[in-house]
Amino acid sequence: LGWSYDLVKGEAIGIPIALIILLLIFGSVVASLIPTILGLLAIVVALGAASLFGLTTDLTVFVTNMVAAMGLAVGIDYSLFVLERYREERRRGLEKLDAIERAGATACRTVFFSGITVVLALAGLFFVPTDFFLSMALGAILVVVVAVMASLTLLPAILGILGDRANALSISAPFRRFRPPGGSRGSAFWPRVAAVVMRYPVLSLVLSV
């Protein structure tokens, strides 16, 4: 049972670390909790769907760990795309509903195609005829689909309810100091990083690999 305990411990450590990173990015407790909640919701729904498949298909225990790991990752990742784009549009002066619409037309589209790409990539595991890989593929695909659906539907609804209260409980975060007072031009830090990557593409590729 050692491997099972290690997996559970890893998941227990992952959530607090994710929250700390989100706090550093958003500088707001509420904004940091939204992606985490959506990620946990995606895990719960995907586990429920996996249990239904388990009635007719033999699945290994690893399906739960795959769902938890992938759900937390893509749930937070996709929500972060949409939420930060909404906040960016609000800083540019758009009204709440217009900002949600703009985020839906841009970030949500990115999330949709990213989800399709991930699902197609994971589908390759179905070609390995073992219960282990079947369980991993099924769990990962289910949670990615749920995370995409939540980001495209539930998250905009939450933003419509919360509005600027998504920025409640603000804290001083390191990444926020790079944002100019008006906020219209966005952060100066990330364009600088992108410029360095484009200037040294080969070195950046080697380092990232």
Short mmCIF file of C-alpha atoms in Angstrom, two decimals:
data_model
loop_
_atom_site.label_atom_id
_atom_site.label_comp_id
_atom_site.label_asym_id
_atom_site.label_seq_id
_atom_site.Cartn_x
_atom_site.Cartn_y
_atom_site.Cartn_z
CA LEU A 1 0.00 0.00 0.00
CA GLY A 2 3.06 2.23 -0.02
CA TRP A 3 2.48 3.49 -3.57
CA SER A 4 -1.14 4.35 -2.74
CA TYR A 5 -0.07 6.38 0.30
CA ASP A 6 2.56 8.20 -1.75
CA LEU A 7 -0.01 9.15 -4.40
CA VAL A 8 -2.44 10.46 -1.80
CA LYS A 9 0.32 12.44 -0.08
CA GLY A 10 1.38 13.90 -3.42
CA GLU A 11 -2.16 15.08 -4.14
CA ALA A 12 -2.46 16.58 -0.64
CA ILE A 13 0.72 18.58 -1.21
CA GLY A 14 -0.23 19.64 -4.74
CA ILE A 15 -3.38 21.60 -3.83
CA PRO A 16 -1.73 23.96 -1.27
CA ILE A 17 1.18 24.57 -3.66
CA ALA A 18 -1.28 25.36 -6.46
CA LEU A 19 -3.09 27.82 -4.20
CA ILE A 20 0.16 29.59 -3.31
CA ILE A 21 1.10 29.92 -6.98
CA LEU A 22 -2.35 31.26 -7.85
CA LEU A 23 -2.10 33.80 -5.03
CA LEU A 24 1.21 35.00 -6.45
CA ILE A 25 -0.34 35.31 -9.92
CA PHE A 26 -3.70 36.86 -9.09
CA GLY A 27 -2.94 38.72 -5.88
CA SER A 28 -6.46 37.92 -4.67
CA VAL A 29 -7.73 35.14 -2.43
CA VAL A 30 -11.12 34.89 -4.17
CA ALA A 31 -9.60 34.84 -7.66
CA SER A 32 -7.20 32.12 -6.50
CA LEU A 33 -9.97 29.97 -5.08
CA ILE A 34 -12.12 30.02 -8.24
CA PRO A 35 -9.76 27.90 -10.44
CA THR A 36 -9.08 25.55 -7.51
CA ILE A 37 -12.80 25.02 -6.90
CA LEU A 38 -13.43 24.37 -10.59
CA GLY A 39 -10.57 21.89 -10.65
CA LEU A 40 -11.98 20.02 -7.64
CA LEU A 41 -15.45 20.10 -9.20
CA ALA A 42 -14.09 18.59 -12.40
CA ILE A 43 -12.49 15.81 -10.34
CA VAL A 44 -15.73 14.99 -8.52
CA VAL A 45 -17.85 14.91 -11.69
CA ALA A 46 -15.25 12.88 -13.61
CA LEU A 47 -14.99 10.34 -10.78
CA GLY A 48 -18.77 9.97 -10.86
CA ALA A 49 -18.68 9.38 -14.61
CA ALA A 50 -15.81 6.91 -14.24
CA SER A 51 -17.79 4.95 -11.66
CA LEU A 52 -20.57 4.53 -14.22
CA PHE A 53 -18.08 3.17 -16.76
CA GLY A 54 -16.76 0.90 -14.02
CA LEU A 55 -20.12 -0.89 -13.91
CA THR A 56 -19.45 -2.38 -17.34
CA THR A 57 -15.65 -2.12 -17.69
CA ASP A 58 -12.80 -3.31 -15.48
CA LEU A 59 -10.89 -0.27 -14.25
CA THR A 60 -7.83 -0.15 -12.01
CA VAL A 61 -7.48 1.99 -8.90
CA PHE A 62 -5.13 4.26 -10.83
CA VAL A 63 -8.11 5.86 -12.54
CA THR A 64 -8.81 7.88 -9.38
CA ASN A 65 -5.24 9.16 -9.22
CA MET A 66 -5.24 10.02 -12.91
CA VAL A 67 -8.49 11.93 -12.54
CA ALA A 68 -7.18 13.80 -9.49
CA ALA A 69 -3.86 14.76 -11.07
CA MET A 70 -5.22 15.75 -14.47
CA GLY A 71 -8.32 17.39 -13.03
CA LEU A 72 -6.35 19.67 -10.76
CA ALA A 73 -3.93 20.53 -13.55
CA VAL A 74 -6.29 21.28 -16.44
CA GLY A 75 -9.09 22.58 -14.20
CA ILE A 76 -6.81 25.27 -12.79
CA ASP A 77 -5.06 25.88 -16.10
CA TYR A 78 -8.20 26.40 -18.17
CA SER A 79 -9.90 28.49 -15.49
CA LEU A 80 -6.79 30.65 -15.18
CA PHE A 81 -6.94 31.43 -18.92
CA VAL A 82 -10.53 32.63 -18.78
CA LEU A 83 -10.36 34.39 -15.43
CA GLU A 84 -7.21 36.36 -16.17
CA ARG A 85 -8.55 37.38 -19.58
CA TYR A 86 -11.74 38.64 -17.93
CA ARG A 87 -9.74 40.63 -15.38
CA GLU A 88 -7.58 42.05 -18.18
CA GLU A 89 -10.62 43.24 -20.13
CA ARG A 90 -12.08 44.84 -17.00
CA ARG A 91 -8.82 46.71 -16.45
CA ARG A 92 -9.13 47.99 -20.01
CA GLY A 93 -12.47 49.52 -19.09
CA LEU A 94 -15.01 47.08 -20.52
CA GLU A 95 -18.24 46.55 -18.62
CA LYS A 96 -18.68 43.27 -16.74
CA LEU A 97 -20.82 41.47 -19.32
CA ASP A 98 -18.74 42.81 -22.22
CA ALA A 99 -15.57 41.58 -20.50
CA ILE A 100 -17.10 38.13 -20.02
CA GLU A 101 -18.13 38.09 -23.68
CA ARG A 102 -14.64 39.09 -24.82
CA ALA A 103 -13.06 36.45 -22.59
CA GLY A 104 -15.45 33.89 -24.03
CA ALA A 105 -14.59 34.84 -27.61
CA THR A 106 -10.85 34.53 -26.99
CA ALA A 107 -9.76 32.56 -23.92
CA CYS A 108 -12.70 30.14 -24.03
CA ARG A 109 -11.93 29.34 -27.65
CA THR A 110 -8.34 28.60 -26.67
CA VAL A 111 -9.56 26.33 -23.87
CA PHE A 112 -11.89 24.49 -26.24
CA PHE A 113 -9.24 23.67 -28.83
CA SER A 114 -6.68 22.89 -26.14
CA GLY A 115 -9.12 20.41 -24.60
CA ILE A 116 -9.72 18.74 -27.96
CA THR A 117 -5.96 18.41 -28.50
CA VAL A 118 -5.43 16.84 -25.08
CA VAL A 119 -8.32 14.39 -25.54
CA LEU A 120 -7.04 13.27 -28.96
CA ALA A 121 -3.55 12.80 -27.56
CA LEU A 122 -4.81 10.75 -24.61
CA ALA A 123 -6.98 8.63 -26.91
CA GLY A 124 -3.79 6.99 -28.12
CA LEU A 125 -3.62 5.11 -24.80
CA PHE A 126 -6.70 3.12 -25.85
CA PHE A 127 -4.53 1.29 -28.38
CA VAL A 128 -2.59 -0.36 -25.54
CA PRO A 129 -4.73 -3.41 -24.63
CA THR A 130 -4.32 -3.37 -20.85
CA ASP A 131 -6.66 -2.34 -18.05
CA PHE A 132 -3.96 -0.06 -16.66
CA PHE A 133 -3.68 2.15 -19.76
CA LEU A 134 -7.44 1.94 -20.43
CA SER A 135 -8.11 3.25 -16.93
CA MET A 136 -5.59 6.06 -17.26
CA ALA A 137 -6.94 7.13 -20.66
CA LEU A 138 -10.57 7.01 -19.58
CA GLY A 139 -9.97 8.91 -16.35
CA ALA A 140 -7.87 11.61 -17.99
CA ILE A 141 -10.25 12.11 -20.93
CA LEU A 142 -13.30 12.34 -18.68
CA VAL A 143 -11.79 14.94 -16.40
CA VAL A 144 -10.45 17.03 -19.30
CA VAL A 145 -13.90 17.06 -20.95
CA VAL A 146 -15.54 18.09 -17.66
CA ALA A 147 -12.91 20.79 -17.04
CA VAL A 148 -13.45 22.24 -20.51
CA MET A 149 -17.23 22.26 -20.08
CA ALA A 150 -16.94 23.93 -16.68
CA SER A 151 -14.59 26.60 -18.03
CA LEU A 152 -16.90 27.36 -20.95
CA THR A 153 -20.15 27.45 -18.98
CA LEU A 154 -19.85 27.48 -15.20
CA LEU A 155 -16.90 29.89 -14.96
CA PRO A 156 -18.54 32.67 -17.05
CA ALA A 157 -21.67 32.25 -14.92
CA ILE A 158 -19.60 32.62 -11.73
CA LEU A 159 -17.95 35.74 -13.13
CA GLY A 160 -21.37 37.11 -14.03
CA ILE A 161 -22.44 36.70 -10.39
CA LEU A 162 -19.24 37.85 -8.70
CA GLY A 163 -18.14 40.56 -11.08
CA ASP A 164 -15.34 42.60 -9.54
CA ARG A 165 -15.80 40.74 -6.28
CA ALA A 166 -13.58 38.11 -7.89
CA ASN A 167 -10.74 40.46 -6.90
CA ALA A 168 -11.80 40.48 -3.24
CA LEU A 169 -9.32 39.90 -0.42
CA SER A 170 -6.41 41.32 -2.36
CA ILE A 171 -2.87 40.75 -1.19
CA SER A 172 0.48 42.14 -2.23
CA ALA A 173 1.88 39.67 -4.77
CA PRO A 174 5.30 39.84 -6.49
CA PHE A 175 3.93 39.48 -10.04
CA ARG A 176 1.47 42.36 -9.62
CA ARG A 177 4.15 45.02 -9.35
CA PHE A 178 4.97 44.62 -13.04
CA ARG A 179 1.51 45.89 -14.01
CA PRO A 180 1.36 49.59 -14.85
CA PRO A 181 -1.18 51.73 -12.95
CA GLY A 182 -3.62 51.97 -15.86
CA GLY A 183 -3.40 48.29 -16.60
CA SER A 184 -4.25 48.85 -20.28
CA ARG A 185 -0.91 47.62 -21.56
CA GLY A 186 -0.83 44.56 -19.35
CA SER A 187 2.23 43.23 -17.56
CA ALA A 188 5.73 44.28 -18.62
CA PHE A 189 7.32 41.14 -17.18
CA TRP A 190 5.89 38.48 -19.51
CA PRO A 191 6.53 40.40 -22.77
CA ARG A 192 10.13 40.71 -21.59
CA VAL A 193 10.33 36.95 -21.09
CA ALA A 194 8.80 36.33 -24.52
CA ALA A 195 11.32 38.72 -26.12
CA VAL A 196 14.23 36.80 -24.57
CA VAL A 197 12.79 33.48 -25.78
CA MET A 198 12.40 34.81 -29.34
CA ARG A 199 15.90 36.26 -29.30
CA TYR A 200 17.45 32.94 -28.23
CA PRO A 201 15.04 30.30 -29.60
CA VAL A 202 17.50 27.40 -29.77
CA LEU A 203 18.79 27.94 -26.24
CA SER A 204 15.23 28.34 -24.94
CA LEU A 205 14.20 25.10 -26.66
CA VAL A 206 17.12 23.19 -25.16
CA LEU A 207 16.50 24.52 -21.67
CA SER A 208 12.75 23.81 -21.80
CA VAL A 209 13.30 20.23 -23.05
#
